[in-house]
Amino acid sequence: MNVVILLGAPGSGKGTAAARLAGRMGARHVSTGDMLRAGVAKGTPAGVEAKRSMDAGELVPDTVVVRMIGDVLDDGGADDCYLMDGFPRTVVQAEQLDAVLSARQGRVEAAILLDVPDETLIERMVGRRICPQCRRIYHVRTLKPKTDGVCDDDGAELIQRDDDTASTVRHRLSVYARQTEAVIERYRDDGLLVTVDGRPQADVVAASIATVLGERRG
Ligand code: AMP
């Protein structure tokens, strides 16, 4: 069981890169944000509880996301590869991931940090639109669908995430700085961290990540 972690601030392009890379790597794309939004859409009690934190730009409790990830990895076999997008976001989550993996003879192969300046992050998130059905990510200026406001893949009407408003976005960036920077340092200390320039177009970023992983695998 092999895990590649995508790290980076909200809006750094983790979801977009993961969607492009998972198929190519034969990996399963695991997005805790997408899983939580699916719970919210279903109106489960856990979803309703999580929505409050998400709308406020806060993290949902570690126990909730660690349980979700545990359930995902429970379904996995020894040869499976996972591309984690948005997890771990706290040191506790990183420790719990290690514990879950060591119980399954799994390991973290690499932690890829997508580096993007704050001004770009804000611009990306405020202009982000998503397909509520297939979760594909668009941007009103830089990643437009073929027909305005409609998903290329399934024709669903694109929506804006409730937490992609200018004020919530700023708060999410400060939460990231406070909680997730320590996760980055942890993977740096373990020699697993690789920083990739997250500013170019999505395909270029995905190609850079594929190259880095290829080099590490030798
Ligand atoms: P994302 O789609 O990754 O930007 O996540 C959206 C929101 O879901 C975050 O702002 C958090 O409220 C919540 N969330 C996603 N992943 C996690 C996580 N690993 N730990 C805690 N909260 C999370």
Short mmCIF file of C-alpha atoms and ligand atoms in Angstrom, two decimals:
data_model
loop_
_atom_site.label_atom_id
_atom_site.label_comp_id
_atom_site.label_asym_id
_atom_site.label_seq_id
_atom_site.Cartn_x
_atom_site.Cartn_y
_atom_site.Cartn_z
CA MET A 1 0.00 0.00 0.00
CA ASN A 2 1.58 3.15 -1.26
CA VAL A 3 0.54 6.73 -0.59
CA VAL A 4 1.51 9.91 -2.43
CA ILE A 5 0.42 13.05 -0.60
CA LEU A 6 -0.38 16.32 -2.32
CA LEU A 7 0.27 19.23 0.02
CA GLY A 8 -0.35 22.90 -0.60
CA ALA A 9 -2.58 25.78 0.38
CA PRO A 10 -6.24 25.82 -0.59
CA GLY A 11 -6.35 26.80 -4.26
CA SER A 12 -2.84 25.51 -4.98
CA GLY A 13 -4.24 23.01 -7.50
CA LYS A 14 -4.13 19.75 -5.54
CA GLY A 15 -7.53 18.56 -6.78
CA THR A 16 -6.88 19.54 -10.38
CA ALA A 17 -3.48 17.83 -10.38
CA ALA A 18 -4.79 14.72 -8.63
CA ALA A 19 -7.61 14.33 -11.17
CA ARG A 20 -5.06 14.46 -14.01
CA LEU A 21 -2.54 12.14 -12.34
CA ALA A 22 -4.55 9.40 -10.66
CA GLY A 23 -5.41 7.53 -13.88
CA ARG A 24 -1.90 7.86 -15.22
CA MET A 25 -0.41 6.53 -11.95
CA GLY A 26 -2.98 3.76 -11.50
CA ALA A 27 -3.78 5.41 -8.18
CA ARG A 28 -7.02 6.14 -6.40
CA HIS A 29 -7.70 9.86 -5.94
CA VAL A 30 -8.78 10.46 -2.34
CA SER A 31 -10.07 13.96 -1.57
CA THR A 32 -11.29 14.47 2.00
CA GLY A 33 -12.90 17.76 0.87
CA ASP A 34 -14.93 15.95 -1.83
CA MET A 35 -15.90 13.21 0.62
CA LEU A 36 -17.06 15.79 3.17
CA ARG A 37 -19.01 17.75 0.53
CA ALA A 38 -20.69 14.48 -0.54
CA GLY A 39 -21.72 13.94 3.12
CA VAL A 40 -23.07 17.49 3.26
CA ALA A 41 -25.07 16.96 0.04
CA LYS A 42 -26.58 13.76 1.45
CA GLY A 43 -27.50 15.61 4.65
CA THR A 44 -26.00 12.98 6.96
CA PRO A 45 -25.63 14.12 10.62
CA ALA A 46 -21.83 14.07 10.19
CA GLY A 47 -22.25 16.13 7.00
CA VAL A 48 -24.39 18.75 8.72
CA GLU A 49 -21.83 18.99 11.53
CA ALA A 50 -18.91 19.22 9.07
CA LYS A 51 -20.66 21.90 6.98
CA ARG A 52 -20.52 24.35 9.85
CA SER A 53 -16.71 24.10 10.05
CA MET A 54 -16.31 24.07 6.27
CA ASP A 55 -18.44 27.19 5.69
CA ALA A 56 -16.46 28.99 8.39
CA GLY A 57 -13.20 27.99 6.67
CA GLU A 58 -12.18 25.92 9.71
CA LEU A 59 -10.96 22.33 9.66
CA VAL A 60 -13.37 19.56 10.62
CA PRO A 61 -12.25 17.48 13.63
CA ASP A 62 -9.31 15.11 13.09
CA THR A 63 -11.36 12.11 14.30
CA VAL A 64 -13.89 12.62 11.48
CA VAL A 65 -11.37 12.73 8.63
CA VAL A 66 -9.11 10.03 10.08
CA ARG A 67 -12.12 7.69 10.28
CA MET A 68 -12.96 8.47 6.62
CA ILE A 69 -9.41 7.73 5.50
CA GLY A 70 -9.28 4.55 7.61
CA ASP A 71 -12.44 3.34 5.83
CA VAL A 72 -10.93 4.05 2.42
CA LEU A 73 -7.68 2.24 3.22
CA ASP A 74 -9.59 -0.71 4.72
CA ASP A 75 -10.81 -1.47 1.20
CA GLY A 76 -7.28 -1.47 -0.20
CA GLY A 77 -4.86 -4.29 -1.00
CA ALA A 78 -1.07 -4.47 -0.67
CA ASP A 79 -0.46 -3.28 -4.25
CA ASP A 80 -2.81 -0.32 -4.18
CA CYS A 81 -1.63 3.25 -4.58
CA TYR A 82 -3.47 6.29 -3.21
CA LEU A 83 -3.13 9.91 -4.17
CA MET A 84 -4.16 11.96 -1.14
CA ASP A 85 -5.56 15.42 -1.87
CA GLY A 86 -6.24 17.56 1.21
CA PHE A 87 -5.13 14.98 3.78
CA PRO A 88 -3.27 15.11 6.14
CA ARG A 89 -3.82 18.72 7.16
CA THR A 90 -2.67 18.50 10.79
CA VAL A 91 0.21 16.76 12.53
CA VAL A 92 -2.29 14.51 14.36
CA GLN A 93 -3.71 13.40 11.00
CA ALA A 94 -0.19 12.72 9.67
CA GLU A 95 0.61 10.61 12.75
CA GLN A 96 -2.64 8.68 12.42
CA LEU A 97 -1.97 8.06 8.74
CA ASP A 98 1.43 6.59 9.62
CA ALA A 99 -0.21 4.34 12.21
CA VAL A 100 -2.88 3.13 9.78
CA LEU A 101 -0.25 2.49 7.09
CA SER A 102 2.21 0.69 9.33
CA ALA A 103 -0.58 -1.69 10.41
CA ARG A 104 -0.96 -2.54 6.70
CA GLN A 105 2.75 -2.61 5.74
CA GLY A 106 2.07 0.53 3.74
CA ARG A 107 4.15 3.67 3.41
CA VAL A 108 4.14 7.28 2.34
CA GLU A 109 6.17 7.38 -0.86
CA ALA A 110 6.40 11.16 -1.23
CA ALA A 111 4.76 14.40 -0.17
CA ILE A 112 4.50 16.86 -3.04
CA LEU A 113 4.13 20.49 -2.01
CA LEU A 114 2.47 22.71 -4.64
CA ASP A 115 3.95 26.15 -4.17
CA VAL A 116 1.76 29.11 -5.21
CA PRO A 117 1.85 32.75 -4.01
CA ASP A 118 -1.08 33.99 -1.88
CA GLU A 119 -2.43 36.52 -4.46
CA THR A 120 -2.75 33.73 -7.02
CA LEU A 121 -4.46 31.42 -4.50
CA ILE A 122 -7.14 33.99 -3.75
CA GLU A 123 -7.77 34.71 -7.43
CA ARG A 124 -8.00 30.99 -8.19
CA MET A 125 -10.45 30.18 -5.40
CA VAL A 126 -12.78 33.10 -5.94
CA GLY A 127 -13.01 32.22 -9.67
CA ARG A 128 -13.26 28.46 -9.12
CA ARG A 129 -16.38 26.64 -10.26
CA ILE A 130 -17.06 22.94 -9.79
CA CYS A 131 -19.35 20.35 -11.29
CA PRO A 132 -21.66 19.16 -8.51
CA GLN A 133 -21.98 15.78 -10.24
CA CYS A 134 -18.49 14.67 -11.30
CA ARG A 135 -16.50 17.20 -9.17
CA ARG A 136 -14.48 18.44 -12.16
CA ILE A 137 -12.86 21.78 -11.42
CA TYR A 138 -13.07 24.86 -13.68
CA HIS A 139 -12.12 28.53 -13.41
CA VAL A 140 -14.11 31.44 -14.85
CA ARG A 141 -11.03 32.84 -16.57
CA THR A 142 -8.25 30.26 -16.77
CA LEU A 143 -10.00 26.89 -17.03
CA LYS A 144 -13.26 27.58 -18.80
CA PRO A 145 -15.77 24.93 -19.85
CA LYS A 146 -16.66 24.75 -23.57
CA THR A 147 -20.11 26.23 -22.79
CA ASP A 148 -20.29 28.89 -20.11
CA GLY A 149 -21.41 27.55 -16.74
CA VAL A 150 -21.87 23.95 -17.88
CA CYS A 151 -19.68 20.87 -17.25
CA ASP A 152 -17.99 19.49 -20.40
CA ASP A 153 -18.34 15.91 -19.15
CA ASP A 154 -21.94 15.62 -18.01
CA GLY A 155 -23.73 18.88 -18.85
CA ALA A 156 -24.46 19.70 -15.18
CA GLU A 157 -24.67 23.37 -14.21
CA LEU A 158 -21.44 24.46 -12.51
CA ILE A 159 -21.58 25.82 -8.97
CA GLN A 160 -19.36 27.87 -6.69
CA ARG A 161 -18.27 26.22 -3.45
CA ASP A 162 -19.87 27.87 -0.39
CA ASP A 163 -16.39 28.37 1.10
CA ASP A 164 -14.89 30.00 -2.03
CA THR A 165 -15.94 33.54 -1.05
CA ALA A 166 -13.26 36.21 -0.61
CA SER A 167 -13.53 36.44 3.20
CA THR A 168 -13.67 32.66 3.83
CA VAL A 169 -10.78 32.15 1.44
CA ARG A 170 -8.58 34.49 3.49
CA HIS A 171 -9.49 32.65 6.67
CA ARG A 172 -8.73 29.27 5.07
CA LEU A 173 -5.29 30.55 4.14
CA SER A 174 -4.60 31.57 7.73
CA VAL A 175 -5.84 28.18 9.01
CA TYR A 176 -3.50 26.55 6.49
CA ALA A 177 -0.55 28.60 7.70
CA ARG A 178 -1.36 27.78 11.33
CA GLN A 179 -2.09 24.04 11.04
CA THR A 180 -0.63 22.61 7.87
CA GLU A 181 2.81 24.26 7.78
CA ALA A 182 3.82 21.88 10.61
CA VAL A 183 2.78 18.93 8.45
CA ILE A 184 5.07 20.19 5.69
CA GLU A 185 8.00 20.40 8.13
CA ARG A 186 7.30 16.86 9.29
CA TYR A 187 7.60 15.44 5.76
CA ARG A 188 10.64 17.64 5.10
CA ASP A 189 12.34 16.16 8.18
CA ASP A 190 11.50 12.66 6.93
CA GLY A 191 13.13 13.40 3.55
CA LEU A 192 9.81 12.85 1.75
CA LEU A 193 9.02 16.44 0.75
CA VAL A 194 9.39 17.64 -2.83
CA THR A 195 8.35 21.18 -3.76
CA VAL A 196 6.81 21.73 -7.19
CA ASP A 197 6.01 25.11 -8.77
CA GLY A 198 2.20 25.24 -8.75
CA ARG A 199 1.91 28.46 -10.81
CA PRO A 200 1.92 27.11 -14.39
CA GLN A 201 -1.08 25.65 -16.24
CA ALA A 202 -2.66 22.52 -14.77
CA ASP A 203 -1.20 20.13 -17.36
CA VAL A 204 2.31 21.49 -16.79
CA VAL A 205 2.00 21.09 -13.01
CA ALA A 206 0.69 17.53 -13.40
CA ALA A 207 3.61 16.70 -15.73
CA SER A 208 6.12 18.13 -13.22
CA ILE A 209 4.69 15.97 -10.46
CA ALA A 210 4.81 12.87 -12.67
CA THR A 211 8.47 13.62 -13.48
CA VAL A 212 9.38 14.09 -9.81
CA LEU A 213 7.70 10.81 -8.84
CA GLY A 214 9.38 9.02 -11.74
CA GLU A 215 12.78 10.31 -10.64
CA ARG A 216 12.20 9.26 -7.04
CA ARG A 217 11.14 5.81 -8.17
CA GLY A 218 14.33 5.64 -10.27
P1 AMP B 1 -10.77 21.18 0.31
O1 AMP B 1 -11.77 20.75 -0.70
O2 AMP B 1 -9.61 20.24 0.43
O3 AMP B 1 -10.34 22.62 0.15
O4 AMP B 1 -11.52 21.10 1.74
C1 AMP B 1 -12.64 21.92 2.00
C2 AMP B 1 -12.91 21.98 3.49
O5 AMP B 1 -13.16 20.65 3.98
C3 AMP B 1 -11.76 22.48 4.34
O6 AMP B 1 -11.71 23.91 4.41
C4 AMP B 1 -12.07 21.85 5.68
O7 AMP B 1 -13.14 22.51 6.33
C5 AMP B 1 -12.58 20.48 5.26
N1 AMP B 1 -11.48 19.49 5.14
C6 AMP B 1 -11.03 18.88 4.01
N2 AMP B 1 -10.02 18.03 4.30
C7 AMP B 1 -9.80 18.13 5.63
C8 AMP B 1 -8.88 17.55 6.52
N3 AMP B 1 -7.94 16.67 6.10
N4 AMP B 1 -8.95 17.89 7.83
C9 AMP B 1 -9.88 18.74 8.29
N5 AMP B 1 -10.77 19.36 7.50
C10 AMP B 1 -10.74 19.06 6.17
#
